[in-house]
């Protein structure tokens, strides 16, 4: 079992747990969290120096900075290596954009989330775009299993990671336009039940 961080005779939460608690506290209704995206240490330090309360990575930016095309499977190891350098360089919470988890199966998602948490991340952004030709998005139940695997990874490491579930219903133009809002709301309910803390819906406007 993971032991709490100890300072002298008093005990308190581990530094990473405290960062996770800070990130969660920044999500307040009516006061949206502005989460600038970094792609390397220099950009992260610049963002933190400008006063950002938290930082997220951009998977596209990280990939491009490493000479890899966006959505070309950056991979958990390279993503975690960037996260580790960033979290060591900034004092604010960092959330990791892990695309679709770098694999379809829940156990792969669990391994990816484990890697970025061990690298210092206290949040993850996990999308439901499948990369398959026959179905643009994972089915809601399938994505729920992947989100549950992400939550299980966080629980196993005893870090209350903020899981941001991204759905590309609008961005990918899935289904008839008049049905997209309802489809998104239905996914939101399923994703929340699976352990997601928030929902990101790009492409609304």
mmCIF file of C-alpha atoms in Angstrom, residues 22-127:
data_model
loop_
_atom_site.group_PDB
_atom_site.id
_atom_site.type_symbol
_atom_site.label_atom_id
_atom_site.label_comp_id
_atom_site.label_asym_id
_atom_site.label_seq_id
_atom_site.Cartn_x
_atom_site.Cartn_y
_atom_site.Cartn_z
ATOM 1 C CA UNK A 22 -5.834 21.227 -6.523
ATOM 2 C CA UNK A 23 -6.788 20.304 -10.094
ATOM 3 C CA UNK A 24 -10.163 19.019 -8.919
ATOM 4 C CA UNK A 25 -10.787 22.204 -6.907
ATOM 5 C CA UNK A 26 -10.220 24.322 -10.021
ATOM 6 C CA UNK A 27 -13.261 22.744 -11.704
ATOM 7 C CA UNK A 28 -16.027 25.021 -10.439
ATOM 8 C CA UNK A 29 -19.448 25.601 -11.935
ATOM 9 C CA UNK A 30 -19.785 29.133 -13.288
ATOM 10 C CA UNK A 31 -16.034 29.726 -13.237
ATOM 11 C CA UNK A 32 -14.537 27.678 -16.101
ATOM 12 C CA UNK A 33 -10.973 26.445 -15.799
ATOM 13 C CA UNK A 34 -8.777 27.791 -18.581
ATOM 14 C CA UNK A 35 -6.337 25.000 -19.312
ATOM 15 C CA UNK A 36 -3.528 26.106 -21.663
ATOM 16 C CA UNK A 37 -1.830 23.347 -23.636
ATOM 17 C CA UNK A 38 1.902 22.674 -23.509
ATOM 18 C CA UNK A 39 3.978 20.427 -25.749
ATOM 19 C CA UNK A 40 7.398 20.523 -24.050
ATOM 20 C CA UNK A 41 9.168 21.892 -20.987
ATOM 21 C CA UNK A 42 9.782 25.345 -22.473
ATOM 22 C CA UNK A 43 6.138 25.888 -23.360
ATOM 23 C CA UNK A 44 4.991 24.525 -19.988
ATOM 24 C CA UNK A 45 7.340 26.811 -18.047
ATOM 25 C CA UNK A 46 6.210 29.786 -20.122
ATOM 26 C CA UNK A 47 2.551 28.969 -19.465
ATOM 27 C CA UNK A 48 3.116 28.534 -15.730
ATOM 28 C CA UNK A 49 5.123 31.755 -15.570
ATOM 29 C CA UNK A 50 2.219 33.589 -17.197
ATOM 30 C CA UNK A 51 0.021 32.629 -14.263
ATOM 31 C CA UNK A 52 -1.803 29.487 -15.368
ATOM 32 C CA UNK A 53 -3.263 27.552 -12.445
ATOM 33 C CA UNK A 54 -2.880 24.234 -14.271
ATOM 34 C CA UNK A 55 -1.521 22.918 -17.560
ATOM 35 C CA UNK A 56 -2.639 20.260 -20.006
ATOM 36 C CA UNK A 57 -0.533 18.722 -22.710
ATOM 37 C CA UNK A 58 -1.585 18.709 -26.335
ATOM 38 C CA UNK A 59 -1.077 15.330 -27.954
ATOM 39 C CA UNK A 60 -0.752 16.910 -31.395
ATOM 40 C CA UNK A 61 1.818 19.430 -30.173
ATOM 41 C CA UNK A 62 3.817 16.782 -28.334
ATOM 42 C CA UNK A 63 3.814 14.564 -31.402
ATOM 43 C CA UNK A 64 4.878 17.365 -33.742
ATOM 44 C CA UNK A 65 7.645 18.454 -31.355
ATOM 45 C CA UNK A 66 9.015 14.906 -31.575
ATOM 46 C CA UNK A 67 8.684 14.690 -35.346
ATOM 47 C CA UNK A 68 5.660 12.391 -35.223
ATOM 48 C CA UNK A 69 2.436 13.153 -37.163
ATOM 49 C CA UNK A 70 -0.670 13.808 -35.089
ATOM 50 C CA UNK A 71 -2.788 10.694 -34.480
ATOM 51 C CA UNK A 72 0.068 8.473 -35.680
ATOM 52 C CA UNK A 73 0.356 6.641 -32.356
ATOM 53 C CA UNK A 74 2.760 8.710 -30.329
ATOM 54 C CA UNK A 75 2.619 5.893 -27.800
ATOM 55 C CA UNK A 76 2.452 5.733 -24.020
ATOM 56 C CA UNK A 77 6.203 5.667 -23.445
ATOM 57 C CA UNK A 78 6.963 8.835 -25.390
ATOM 58 C CA UNK A 79 3.925 10.611 -23.977
ATOM 59 C CA UNK A 80 4.919 9.688 -20.417
ATOM 60 C CA UNK A 81 8.510 10.815 -20.982
ATOM 61 C CA UNK A 82 7.299 14.290 -21.964
ATOM 62 C CA UNK A 83 4.920 14.391 -18.994
ATOM 63 C CA UNK A 84 7.728 13.470 -16.625
ATOM 64 C CA UNK A 85 9.903 16.332 -17.863
ATOM 65 C CA UNK A 86 7.045 18.824 -17.693
ATOM 66 C CA UNK A 87 5.831 17.874 -14.213
ATOM 67 C CA UNK A 88 9.372 18.146 -12.906
ATOM 68 C CA UNK A 89 9.679 21.664 -14.307
ATOM 69 C CA UNK A 90 6.427 23.361 -13.236
ATOM 70 C CA UNK A 91 4.746 23.805 -9.841
ATOM 71 C CA UNK A 92 1.153 23.512 -11.087
ATOM 72 C CA UNK A 93 -0.988 20.419 -11.769
ATOM 73 C CA UNK A 94 -0.521 18.785 -15.177
ATOM 74 C CA UNK A 95 -3.129 16.830 -17.124
ATOM 75 C CA UNK A 96 -2.022 14.485 -19.887
ATOM 76 C CA UNK A 97 -3.701 14.292 -23.281
ATOM 77 C CA UNK A 98 -3.431 10.591 -24.080
ATOM 78 C CA UNK A 99 -5.569 10.648 -27.239
ATOM 79 C CA UNK A 100 -7.590 7.397 -27.250
ATOM 80 C CA UNK A 101 -5.227 5.684 -24.815
ATOM 81 C CA UNK A 102 -2.829 4.360 -27.498
ATOM 82 C CA UNK A 103 -4.790 1.170 -27.879
ATOM 83 C CA UNK A 104 -8.342 -0.108 -28.131
ATOM 84 C CA UNK A 105 -8.454 -2.552 -25.238
ATOM 85 C CA UNK A 106 -9.112 -1.468 -21.649
ATOM 86 C CA UNK A 107 -5.910 -3.109 -20.420
ATOM 87 C CA UNK A 108 -3.894 -0.967 -22.836
ATOM 88 C CA UNK A 109 -5.665 2.157 -21.602
ATOM 89 C CA UNK A 110 -4.905 1.089 -18.036
ATOM 90 C CA UNK A 111 -1.215 0.704 -18.878
ATOM 91 C CA UNK A 112 -1.119 4.122 -20.566
ATOM 92 C CA UNK A 113 -2.821 5.858 -17.662
ATOM 93 C CA UNK A 114 -0.518 4.102 -15.219
ATOM 94 C CA UNK A 115 2.508 5.344 -17.160
ATOM 95 C CA UNK A 116 1.458 8.991 -17.212
ATOM 96 C CA UNK A 117 0.437 8.974 -13.540
ATOM 97 C CA UNK A 118 3.787 7.505 -12.614
ATOM 98 C CA UNK A 119 5.308 10.315 -14.684
ATOM 99 C CA UNK A 120 3.512 12.873 -12.510
ATOM 100 C CA UNK A 121 0.210 13.615 -14.267
ATOM 101 C CA UNK A 122 -2.844 14.235 -12.098
ATOM 102 C CA UNK A 123 -5.360 14.383 -14.942
ATOM 103 C CA UNK A 124 -5.943 12.635 -18.242
ATOM 104 C CA UNK A 125 -7.939 13.448 -21.346
ATOM 105 C CA UNK A 126 -9.264 10.298 -23.023
ATOM 106 C CA UNK A 127 -11.174 10.496 -26.301
#
